[in-house]
Amino acid sequence: MTDSPGVLSAWQALHDHHRLAAGFNLRELFAAEPGRFERFSVPCGDILFDYSKHLATDDTLRLLLVLARQCALPEWIERLFRGERINTTENRAALHTALRSREPVTLDGRNVVADVENMRAAMRRFCAEVWSGTRRGGSDRAFSDVVNIGIGGSDLGPAFVCEALAPYARVQPRLHFVSNVDGAHLAGVLQELAPETTLFIVASKTFTTQETLANARMARAWIAAALGDSAAGRHFAAVTANPAAAREFGIGAEALFEFWDWVGGRFSLWSAVGLPIALAVGMEHFDELLSGAREMDQHFRSTPLGRNAPVLAGLLGVWYNNFFGAAAHAVLPYDQRLRRLPEYLQQLEMESNGKRIARDGTPVTRATAPVIFGAPGTNGQHAFYQLLHQGTRIVPADFIACCRSHHEFPRHHAMLLANFFAQTQALAMGKTATEVEVDLKAQGLDRAQIARALPHRVFPGDRPTTSILLPTLDPRALGALIAFYEHKTFVQSVMWNINAFDQWGVELGKELAGRLLPELEGDLPAAPRDASTNGLIAHFRKHR
Ligand code: F6P
């Protein structure tokens, strides 16, 4: 049992309260509380977080805040920002906030913010050289295309942000991303490119990741085949916390960007892992991205828990996850450029909090991270929203949109936002049997027809959503949004008493794949293992 008596009593109080919550009705809550929208909405900078369409009353929030305090959330927030080694299984700090700090942050007696600034100065120089064409490839041509080779945190963040900030992108270089060890990914990207004008960034914190190294070696061979082996080095840069391995790969000191073990992979886009972002949109926009994240950091660190956007999001997530048994959480960006946000958050939340062992090494006693999924609105509406509206499960959802778009089709933007507001309204308020009956009568259906049709057309409502409105999708707002989710994830890890910053669950598959590979490449006899896996390997070998 990992709970202290205080924590246990806070969970128990919420369990008792949940019996009442089963009867919460959002129509009634809004009718009874005229100021509900204002009281349950939190502005943070220019971003509005509306929590009023949640199955929560003042009492619910009060009890969730008691739980947060019992779990020592304010102390944990301070420990995070102060750089304590809260990633205990790896004996590391989790100091992604230092990557965007303007104040000194000391770790082991060293001001790491000074190191970050030096790293950023090196990024700035490198970008200027690529843009001006003073950094050139083996055939003395400037680079028109940059390919980031990385996976997980060394891919998802930069790829997502580059797409989100496309309206801010320079004409050149064009950015491409290769992550999958499926050769089709690298081949598909390379077929569009010329070796003479292509620069590769190999991004890997460990510089041991199988997928990344396989793609990097193949990219190197592609350059060498076209321009000769001696030219290859000029076409590569690396971002890593393992500089020795990058040097061994042949990366020169002037193209090697280091980061540190206190930056978790899925929290790393603010470090030199963001080099593709800086190359694509410019350092001034990269700095703005950091400023937005810094503003969210300040909000998270200094705002009282009850008005703190990431804290409330985290606690409401716990409310559904642990009391309503909600096993999934939808992320629904009403913005095409945020298309990859769900995927980014899958790594952030599921790799961080998909854990079954508490910090003290004992099994957790309650459910941890839900499944994160999503798609951009309005596409999701025509795919899986049926289940959100009328399925048997409760799926809390985040709806995210921008008040102003970057494109020139104002009517599209109005239609998009009309769908956003309509969906959150429909999910919350539903459509009663009486309302359905009125509609069907107006359509001229007779009694028997109405009786048959009616149950299928009722919407139960009371499906909870958070609405997040950004002013526009600029670097600052995006930085704040991503930092919001980082902090929400941390809040939940504190409530669940787990370490959000390790990821041992990815190791076994890597290890087994490494052992299996020789059997697939050669004709080695099958190693002793389960009949299913060996049967599949035998089938593959026969049919390859
Ligand atoms: O999937 C596990 C993981 O370690 C992620 O946490 C990380 O972002 C990814 O692999 C890539 O690791 P690296 O940057 O070391 O190549």
Coordinates of C-alpha atoms and ligand atoms in Angstrom, one line a residue:
M1 CA 0.0 0.0 0.0
T2 CA 1.6 3.2 -1.1
D3 CA -0.9 5.8 0.3
S4 CA -0.3 7.7 3.4
P5 CA -3.5 7.9 5.7
G6 CA -4.1 11.5 4.5
V7 CA -3.9 10.6 0.8
L8 CA -6.1 7.6 1.4
S9 CA -8.8 9.7 3.1
A10 CA -8.8 12.1 0.2
W11 CA -9.3 9.3 -2.3
Q12 CA -12.0 7.9 -0.1
A13 CA -13.8 11.3 0.1
L14 CA -13.7 11.5 -3.7
H15 CA -15.2 8.0 -3.9
D16 CA -18.0 9.0 -1.7
H17 CA -18.5 12.2 -3.7
H18 CA -18.5 10.1 -6.9
R19 CA -21.8 8.4 -5.8
L20 CA -23.4 11.8 -6.0
A21 CA -21.6 12.7 -9.3
A22 CA -23.4 9.8 -11.0
G23 CA -26.4 12.1 -10.9
F24 CA -24.7 15.3 -12.2
N25 CA -26.4 16.8 -15.1
L26 CA -24.7 19.5 -17.0
R27 CA -28.0 21.1 -18.1
E28 CA -29.0 21.4 -14.5
L29 CA -25.5 22.6 -13.3
F30 CA -25.5 25.4 -15.9
A31 CA -29.1 26.4 -15.1
A32 CA -28.3 26.5 -11.4
E33 CA -25.1 28.4 -11.7
P34 CA -25.2 31.4 -14.0
G35 CA -21.5 32.2 -13.4
R36 CA -20.4 28.7 -14.1
F37 CA -18.5 29.5 -17.3
E38 CA -16.6 32.3 -15.7
R39 CA -15.8 30.4 -12.5
F40 CA -14.7 27.3 -14.3
S41 CA -12.6 29.0 -17.0
V42 CA -9.0 29.9 -16.5
P43 CA -7.1 32.4 -18.7
C44 CA -3.4 31.8 -19.0
G45 CA -1.7 34.5 -21.0
D46 CA -3.8 34.7 -24.2
I47 CA -5.1 31.1 -23.9
L48 CA -8.5 30.3 -22.4
F49 CA -9.0 27.0 -20.7
D50 CA -12.7 26.3 -20.2
Y51 CA -13.5 23.5 -17.7
S52 CA -17.1 24.3 -17.2
K53 CA -18.4 21.4 -19.3
H54 CA -17.0 18.9 -16.8
L55 CA -19.0 16.7 -14.5
A56 CA -17.8 18.6 -11.6
T57 CA -19.1 21.0 -9.0
D58 CA -17.3 23.3 -6.5
D59 CA -17.3 20.4 -4.1
T60 CA -15.6 18.1 -6.7
L61 CA -12.9 20.7 -7.3
R62 CA -12.5 21.2 -3.6
L63 CA -12.0 17.5 -3.0
L64 CA -9.6 17.1 -5.9
L65 CA -7.6 20.0 -4.5
V66 CA -7.5 18.3 -1.1
L67 CA -6.2 15.2 -2.8
A68 CA -3.5 17.3 -4.6
R69 CA -2.4 18.8 -1.4
Q70 CA -2.4 15.5 0.4
C71 CA -0.2 14.2 -2.4
A72 CA 2.1 17.1 -1.8
L73 CA 1.6 18.5 -5.3
P74 CA 3.0 22.0 -4.5
E75 CA 6.1 20.5 -3.0
W76 CA 6.5 18.2 -6.1
I77 CA 6.2 21.2 -8.4
E78 CA 9.0 22.9 -6.6
R79 CA 11.2 19.8 -6.6
L80 CA 10.7 19.6 -10.4
F81 CA 11.7 23.2 -11.0
R82 CA 14.6 23.1 -8.5
G83 CA 16.1 20.2 -10.4
E84 CA 15.9 17.5 -7.7
R85 CA 16.6 14.0 -9.0
I86 CA 13.0 13.1 -9.1
N87 CA 13.6 10.6 -11.8
T88 CA 14.8 8.1 -9.2
T89 CA 15.1 5.0 -11.3
E90 CA 17.6 6.8 -13.5
N91 CA 18.9 9.0 -10.7
R92 CA 18.3 12.1 -12.8
A93 CA 16.6 15.5 -12.6
A94 CA 13.9 16.3 -15.1
L95 CA 14.8 19.9 -15.9
H96 CA 13.1 20.6 -19.2
T97 CA 11.9 23.9 -17.6
A98 CA 15.6 25.0 -17.4
L99 CA 15.7 24.9 -21.2
R100 CA 13.4 27.8 -21.3
S101 CA 14.4 29.6 -18.1
R102 CA 15.9 33.0 -18.0
E103 CA 16.9 32.6 -14.4
P104 CA 19.9 30.6 -13.4
V105 CA 19.1 26.9 -12.4
T106 CA 21.8 25.1 -10.5
L107 CA 22.3 21.4 -10.8
D108 CA 25.3 19.8 -9.0
G109 CA 26.7 23.3 -8.4
R110 CA 26.6 24.3 -12.0
N111 CA 24.3 26.9 -13.6
V112 CA 22.8 24.7 -16.4
V113 CA 21.1 27.7 -18.0
A114 CA 24.5 29.0 -19.0
D115 CA 25.1 25.7 -20.8
V116 CA 21.7 26.0 -22.5
E117 CA 22.6 29.5 -23.7
N118 CA 25.9 28.3 -25.2
M119 CA 24.1 25.5 -26.9
R120 CA 21.5 27.9 -28.3
A121 CA 24.3 30.3 -29.5
A122 CA 25.8 27.3 -31.4
M123 CA 22.4 26.5 -32.9
R124 CA 22.1 30.1 -34.0
R125 CA 25.5 30.0 -35.7
F126 CA 24.7 26.8 -37.4
C127 CA 21.4 28.0 -38.7
A128 CA 22.9 31.2 -40.0
E129 CA 25.5 29.2 -41.9
V130 CA 22.9 26.9 -43.5
W131 CA 20.6 29.8 -44.5
S132 CA 23.5 31.9 -45.9
G133 CA 25.0 28.9 -47.8
T134 CA 28.3 29.3 -46.0
R135 CA 27.8 25.7 -44.8
R136 CA 27.9 23.6 -47.9
G137 CA 27.9 20.0 -49.0
G138 CA 30.6 17.9 -50.6
S139 CA 30.0 19.3 -54.1
D140 CA 30.1 22.9 -52.7
R141 CA 26.4 23.5 -53.0
A142 CA 24.2 25.1 -50.4
F143 CA 21.6 22.9 -48.6
S144 CA 18.0 23.1 -49.8
D145 CA 16.7 20.2 -47.7
V146 CA 17.3 19.0 -44.2
V147 CA 16.3 15.5 -43.1
N148 CA 15.9 14.9 -39.3
I149 CA 16.6 11.2 -38.5
G150 CA 15.3 10.3 -35.1
I151 CA 12.5 8.5 -33.4
G152 CA 10.2 9.1 -30.4
G153 CA 11.1 12.3 -28.6
S154 CA 13.9 12.9 -31.1
D155 CA 11.3 13.1 -33.9
L156 CA 7.7 13.7 -32.7
G157 CA 8.3 17.1 -31.1
P158 CA 10.3 18.7 -33.9
A159 CA 8.0 17.1 -36.6
F160 CA 4.8 18.3 -34.9
V161 CA 6.1 21.8 -34.3
C162 CA 7.5 22.2 -37.8
E163 CA 4.1 21.3 -39.2
A164 CA 2.2 23.5 -36.7
L165 CA 4.4 26.5 -37.5
A166 CA 4.5 26.1 -41.3
P167 CA 3.1 29.6 -41.9
Y168 CA 6.3 30.9 -40.2
A169 CA 8.7 28.7 -42.2
R170 CA 11.4 30.1 -44.4
V171 CA 11.3 29.1 -48.1
Q172 CA 14.5 27.1 -47.5
P173 CA 15.6 24.7 -46.2
R174 CA 12.7 22.4 -46.5
L175 CA 12.4 20.0 -43.5
H176 CA 11.8 16.3 -43.7
F177 CA 11.5 13.6 -41.0
V178 CA 12.5 10.0 -41.1
S179 CA 11.8 7.9 -38.0
N180 CA 10.6 4.4 -38.9
V181 CA 13.0 1.5 -39.4
D182 CA 10.7 0.5 -42.3
G183 CA 13.0 1.3 -45.2
A184 CA 10.0 2.7 -47.0
H185 CA 10.2 5.8 -44.8
L186 CA 13.8 6.7 -45.7
A187 CA 13.3 5.6 -49.3
G188 CA 10.2 7.7 -49.7
V189 CA 11.9 10.8 -48.4
L190 CA 15.2 10.3 -50.3
Q191 CA 13.5 9.9 -53.6
E192 CA 12.4 13.5 -53.5
L193 CA 15.9 14.8 -52.7
A194 CA 19.3 15.3 -54.3
P195 CA 22.4 14.2 -52.3
E196 CA 24.3 17.4 -53.2
T197 CA 21.9 19.7 -51.4
T198 CA 20.7 17.5 -48.5
L199 CA 21.8 17.9 -44.9
F200 CA 21.0 15.2 -42.3
I201 CA 20.5 15.8 -38.6
V202 CA 20.9 12.6 -36.6
A203 CA 18.9 13.2 -33.4
S204 CA 19.3 10.6 -30.7
K205 CA 19.7 11.2 -27.0
T206 CA 21.5 7.9 -26.5
F207 CA 22.9 7.5 -30.0
T208 CA 22.3 3.8 -29.7
T209 CA 18.7 3.6 -31.0
Q210 CA 18.5 0.9 -33.6
E211 CA 16.0 2.6 -35.9
T212 CA 17.9 5.9 -35.9
L213 CA 21.3 4.4 -36.4
A214 CA 20.1 2.1 -39.2
N215 CA 18.6 5.1 -41.0
A216 CA 21.6 7.3 -40.4
R217 CA 24.0 4.7 -41.8
M218 CA 21.9 4.2 -44.9
A219 CA 21.7 8.0 -45.4
R220 CA 25.4 8.2 -45.1
A221 CA 25.8 5.4 -47.7
W222 CA 23.4 7.4 -50.0
I223 CA 25.6 10.5 -49.7
A224 CA 28.8 8.5 -50.1
A225 CA 27.5 6.7 -53.2
A226 CA 26.8 10.0 -54.9
L227 CA 29.6 12.2 -53.6
G228 CA 32.3 9.9 -52.3
D229 CA 33.0 8.8 -48.7
S230 CA 35.1 11.8 -47.9
A231 CA 32.2 14.2 -48.6
A232 CA 29.8 12.4 -46.3
G233 CA 30.8 14.2 -43.1
R234 CA 29.8 17.6 -44.5
H235 CA 26.3 16.4 -44.9
F236 CA 25.7 15.4 -41.3
A237 CA 25.0 17.1 -38.0
A238 CA 24.0 15.3 -34.8
V239 CA 22.1 16.2 -31.6
T240 CA 22.8 13.9 -28.7
A241 CA 23.7 13.4 -25.1
N242 CA 26.3 10.8 -26.1
P243 CA 28.8 13.0 -28.1
A244 CA 31.4 10.2 -28.1
A245 CA 29.2 7.9 -30.2
A246 CA 28.3 10.8 -32.5
R247 CA 32.0 11.5 -33.1
E248 CA 32.6 7.8 -33.8
F249 CA 29.8 8.0 -36.4
G250 CA 31.9 10.8 -38.1
I251 CA 30.2 13.9 -36.9
G252 CA 32.5 16.9 -36.7
A253 CA 32.7 19.1 -33.6
E254 CA 31.2 22.1 -35.4
A255 CA 28.1 20.1 -36.3
L256 CA 27.6 18.3 -33.0
F257 CA 25.0 19.6 -30.6
E258 CA 24.9 18.3 -27.1
F259 CA 22.2 18.0 -24.6
W260 CA 22.1 16.5 -21.2
D261 CA 20.8 13.5 -19.3
W262 CA 18.5 15.8 -17.3
V263 CA 16.4 16.4 -20.5
G264 CA 14.0 13.5 -21.0
G265 CA 13.6 12.4 -24.7
R266 CA 9.9 13.3 -24.8
F267 CA 10.6 16.7 -23.1
S268 CA 13.5 17.6 -25.4
L269 CA 12.1 19.7 -28.3
W270 CA 13.3 22.8 -26.3
S271 CA 16.9 21.6 -26.5
A272 CA 19.1 21.2 -29.6
V273 CA 16.6 18.5 -30.6
G274 CA 14.6 21.6 -31.7
L275 CA 17.4 22.4 -34.3
P276 CA 15.0 21.4 -37.2
I277 CA 12.4 23.8 -35.8
A278 CA 15.0 26.6 -35.6
L279 CA 16.2 25.9 -39.2
A280 CA 12.7 25.9 -40.5
V281 CA 11.1 28.9 -38.8
G282 CA 14.2 30.9 -37.6
M283 CA 15.7 31.4 -34.2
E284 CA 13.5 34.3 -33.4
H285 CA 10.4 32.1 -33.6
F286 CA 12.2 29.3 -31.8
D287 CA 12.8 31.8 -29.0
E288 CA 9.1 32.8 -29.0
L289 CA 8.2 29.1 -28.7
L290 CA 10.4 29.0 -25.6
S291 CA 8.9 32.2 -24.3
G292 CA 5.4 30.7 -24.5
A293 CA 6.5 27.6 -22.6
R294 CA 8.2 29.8 -20.0
E295 CA 5.0 31.7 -19.4
M296 CA 3.2 28.4 -18.8
D297 CA 6.0 27.4 -16.5
Q298 CA 5.5 30.6 -14.5
H299 CA 1.7 30.0 -14.4
F300 CA 2.2 26.4 -13.3
R301 CA 4.7 27.3 -10.6
S302 CA 3.1 30.4 -9.1
T303 CA -0.7 30.2 -9.6
P304 CA -2.8 28.8 -6.8
L305 CA -3.8 25.2 -7.5
G306 CA -7.5 26.1 -8.0
R307 CA -6.8 28.5 -10.8
N308 CA -3.9 26.6 -12.3
A309 CA -4.6 25.4 -15.8
P310 CA -2.4 22.3 -15.9
V311 CA -3.3 21.4 -12.3
L312 CA -7.0 21.5 -13.0
A313 CA -6.6 19.5 -16.3
G314 CA -4.5 16.9 -14.5
L315 CA -7.0 16.6 -11.6
L316 CA -10.0 16.4 -13.8
G317 CA -8.3 13.6 -15.8
V318 CA -7.8 11.8 -12.5
W319 CA -11.5 12.3 -11.7
Y320 CA -12.6 10.5 -14.8
N321 CA -9.8 7.9 -14.9
N322 CA -10.0 6.8 -11.3
F323 CA -13.7 7.4 -10.4
F324 CA -15.6 7.0 -13.6
G325 CA -13.3 4.3 -15.0
A326 CA -12.6 6.2 -18.2
A327 CA -9.8 4.3 -19.9
A328 CA -9.3 6.7 -22.8
H329 CA -8.9 10.4 -23.3
A330 CA -9.5 12.1 -26.7
V331 CA -7.4 15.0 -28.0
L332 CA -9.3 16.8 -30.7
P333 CA -7.5 19.8 -32.3
Y334 CA -9.8 21.9 -34.5
D335 CA -6.8 23.0 -36.4
Q336 CA -5.2 21.1 -39.3
R337 CA -1.8 22.3 -38.3
L338 CA -2.2 20.6 -34.9
R339 CA -2.8 17.3 -36.7
R340 CA 0.0 15.6 -35.0
L341 CA -0.8 16.8 -31.5
P342 CA -2.6 13.5 -30.5
E343 CA 0.5 11.5 -31.6
Y344 CA 2.8 13.8 -29.7
L345 CA 0.7 13.6 -26.6
Q346 CA 0.6 9.8 -26.9
Q347 CA 4.3 9.7 -26.2
L348 CA 4.2 12.4 -23.6
E349 CA 1.4 11.0 -21.5
M350 CA 1.5 7.3 -22.2
E351 CA 5.3 6.9 -22.1
S352 CA 5.4 9.1 -18.9
N353 CA 2.5 7.7 -17.0
G354 CA 1.8 4.2 -18.5
K355 CA 3.3 2.6 -15.4
R356 CA 2.2 -0.1 -12.9
I357 CA 4.8 0.3 -10.2
A358 CA 4.8 3.2 -7.8
R359 CA 7.8 5.3 -6.9
D360 CA 8.6 3.1 -3.9
G361 CA 8.7 -0.1 -6.0
T362 CA 5.3 -1.5 -5.0
P363 CA 2.5 -2.1 -7.4
V364 CA 0.1 0.9 -7.9
T365 CA -3.3 0.4 -6.4
R366 CA -5.3 2.3 -9.0
A367 CA -5.4 2.9 -12.7
T368 CA -2.7 5.1 -14.2
A369 CA -2.6 6.8 -17.7
P370 CA -5.5 6.4 -20.0
V371 CA -5.1 5.7 -23.7
I372 CA -4.6 8.9 -25.6
F373 CA -6.1 9.1 -29.1
G374 CA -7.5 11.7 -31.4
A375 CA -7.7 13.3 -34.8
P376 CA -8.2 16.8 -36.1
G377 CA -11.7 18.1 -36.1
T378 CA -13.7 17.8 -38.3
N379 CA -12.3 14.5 -39.6
G380 CA -12.8 12.8 -36.3
Q381 CA -16.5 13.7 -36.4
H382 CA -17.0 11.5 -39.4
A383 CA -15.0 8.7 -37.9
F384 CA -15.2 8.0 -34.2
Y385 CA -17.4 10.7 -32.6
Q386 CA -20.4 8.3 -32.8
L387 CA -18.8 6.5 -29.8
L388 CA -18.1 9.8 -28.0
H389 CA -21.8 10.8 -28.3
Q390 CA -23.7 7.6 -27.9
G391 CA -21.3 4.9 -26.9
T392 CA -21.4 3.1 -23.6
R393 CA -18.1 4.5 -22.4
I394 CA -17.3 7.9 -21.1
V395 CA -14.4 9.5 -23.0
P396 CA -13.3 12.9 -21.7
A397 CA -12.0 15.0 -24.5
D398 CA -9.9 18.2 -25.1
F399 CA -11.1 20.4 -27.9
I400 CA -8.5 22.8 -29.1
A401 CA -8.9 25.7 -31.6
C402 CA -7.5 29.1 -32.6
C403 CA -9.6 32.3 -32.7
R404 CA -7.7 33.5 -35.8
S405 CA -6.4 31.3 -38.6
H406 CA -3.5 31.9 -40.9
H407 CA -5.3 31.1 -44.1
E408 CA -7.4 33.2 -46.4
F409 CA -10.7 31.4 -46.2
P410 CA -12.7 33.1 -43.4
R411 CA -15.8 31.1 -44.0
H412 CA -13.9 27.8 -43.5
H413 CA -12.7 29.1 -40.2
A414 CA -16.2 30.0 -39.1
M415 CA -17.4 26.6 -40.2
L416 CA -14.6 24.9 -38.3
L417 CA -15.3 26.8 -35.1
A418 CA -19.1 26.2 -35.5
N419 CA -18.3 22.5 -35.5
F420 CA -16.1 22.8 -32.4
F421 CA -18.7 24.7 -30.4
A422 CA -21.5 22.5 -31.6
Q423 CA -19.7 19.3 -30.7
T424 CA -18.9 20.4 -27.2
Q425 CA -22.4 21.6 -26.7
A426 CA -23.9 18.3 -28.0
L427 CA -21.6 16.2 -25.9
A428 CA -22.4 18.2 -22.8
M429 CA -26.1 18.9 -23.2
G430 CA -27.2 16.0 -25.4
K431 CA -30.7 15.7 -26.8
T432 CA -33.6 14.4 -24.7
A433 CA -36.3 12.0 -25.7
T434 CA -38.8 14.9 -25.6
E435 CA -36.7 17.0 -27.9
V436 CA -36.3 14.1 -30.3
E437 CA -40.0 13.5 -30.3
V438 CA -40.8 17.1 -31.1
D439 CA -38.4 16.9 -34.1
L440 CA -39.8 13.6 -35.4
K441 CA -43.3 14.9 -35.1
A442 CA -42.3 18.0 -37.1
Q443 CA -40.9 15.7 -39.8
G444 CA -44.4 14.0 -40.0
L445 CA -43.6 10.6 -38.5
D446 CA -46.5 8.7 -37.0
R447 CA -46.6 7.3 -33.5
A448 CA -45.3 3.9 -34.4
Q449 CA -42.5 5.3 -36.4
I450 CA -41.5 7.7 -33.6
A451 CA -41.5 4.9 -31.1
R452 CA -39.1 2.9 -33.3
A453 CA -36.8 5.8 -34.2
L454 CA -36.7 7.6 -30.9
P455 CA -34.2 5.6 -28.8
H456 CA -31.6 5.7 -31.5
R457 CA -31.8 9.5 -31.7
V458 CA -31.4 10.4 -28.1
F459 CA -28.1 11.9 -27.0
P460 CA -27.5 11.3 -23.3
G461 CA -25.2 14.3 -22.9
D462 CA -23.0 14.8 -19.8
R463 CA -19.9 13.8 -21.8
P464 CA -17.1 16.0 -20.4
T465 CA -14.9 18.2 -22.5
T466 CA -12.2 20.9 -21.9
S467 CA -12.2 23.7 -24.5
I468 CA -8.9 25.3 -25.1
L469 CA -8.9 28.5 -27.2
L470 CA -5.6 29.9 -28.5
P471 CA -5.5 33.4 -30.0
T472 CA -3.8 32.1 -33.1
L473 CA -1.3 29.3 -33.8
D474 CA 1.8 31.3 -33.3
P475 CA 5.1 30.1 -31.7
R476 CA 4.3 31.6 -28.4
A477 CA 0.8 30.0 -28.0
L478 CA 2.1 26.7 -29.2
G479 CA 5.0 26.7 -26.7
A480 CA 2.5 27.4 -23.9
L481 CA 0.2 24.7 -25.1
I482 CA 2.9 22.0 -25.2
A483 CA 4.2 23.1 -21.8
F484 CA 0.6 22.9 -20.5
Y485 CA 0.5 19.3 -21.4
E486 CA 3.9 18.6 -20.0
H487 CA 2.8 19.9 -16.6
K488 CA -0.6 18.2 -16.8
T489 CA 1.3 14.9 -17.3
F490 CA 3.5 15.6 -14.3
V491 CA 0.5 16.5 -12.1
Q492 CA -1.1 13.2 -12.9
S493 CA 2.1 11.3 -12.1
V494 CA 2.1 12.9 -8.7
M495 CA -1.5 11.9 -8.0
W496 CA -0.6 8.3 -9.1
N497 CA 2.6 8.3 -7.2
I498 CA 4.7 7.2 -10.2
N499 CA 7.9 8.4 -11.8
A500 CA 6.9 10.2 -15.0
F501 CA 10.4 10.4 -16.3
D502 CA 11.6 6.8 -17.0
Q503 CA 10.4 4.4 -19.6
W504 CA 11.5 0.9 -18.8
G505 CA 8.5 -0.5 -20.6
V506 CA 10.2 0.1 -24.0
E507 CA 13.3 -2.0 -23.2
L508 CA 12.1 -5.7 -23.4
G509 CA 10.9 -5.3 -27.0
K510 CA 14.2 -3.7 -28.1
E511 CA 16.2 -6.4 -26.4
L512 CA 14.2 -9.2 -28.0
A513 CA 14.3 -7.6 -31.4
G514 CA 18.1 -7.4 -31.1
R515 CA 18.3 -11.1 -30.4
L516 CA 15.8 -12.1 -33.1
L517 CA 17.4 -10.1 -35.9
P518 CA 20.3 -12.6 -36.7
E519 CA 17.7 -15.3 -37.2
L520 CA 15.8 -13.2 -39.7
E521 CA 18.9 -12.1 -41.6
G522 CA 20.6 -15.5 -41.8
D523 CA 19.6 -19.2 -41.6
L524 CA 20.4 -19.7 -37.9
P525 CA 18.2 -22.3 -36.2
A526 CA 15.4 -20.9 -34.2
A527 CA 16.2 -20.2 -30.5
P528 CA 14.0 -21.8 -27.9
R529 CA 11.0 -19.6 -27.4
D530 CA 7.2 -19.8 -27.5
A531 CA 5.6 -21.7 -30.4
S532 CA 3.7 -18.8 -31.7
T533 CA 6.7 -16.5 -32.2
N534 CA 8.8 -19.3 -33.7
G535 CA 5.9 -20.3 -36.0
L536 CA 5.7 -16.7 -37.3
I537 CA 9.4 -16.5 -37.8
A538 CA 9.3 -19.8 -39.8
H539 CA 6.5 -18.5 -41.9
F540 CA 8.3 -15.3 -42.6
R541 CA 11.5 -17.1 -43.6
K542 CA 9.6 -19.4 -45.9
H543 CA 7.8 -16.6 -47.7
R544 CA 10.3 -13.7 -47.7
Ligands
F6P1 O1 11.1 4.6 -27.0 C1 12.0 4.8 -26.0 C2 12.8 6.1 -26.2 O2 13.9 6.0 -25.3 C3 12.1 7.4 -26.0 O3 11.9 7.7 -24.7 C4 13.0 8.3 -26.8 O4 12.3 9.5 -27.1 C5 13.2 7.4 -28.0 O5 13.3 6.1 -27.5 C6 14.4 7.8 -28.8 O6 15.6 7.7 -28.1 P1 16.9 8.4 -28.5 O7 16.7 9.8 -28.6 O8 17.9 8.0 -27.5 O9 17.3 7.8 -29.9

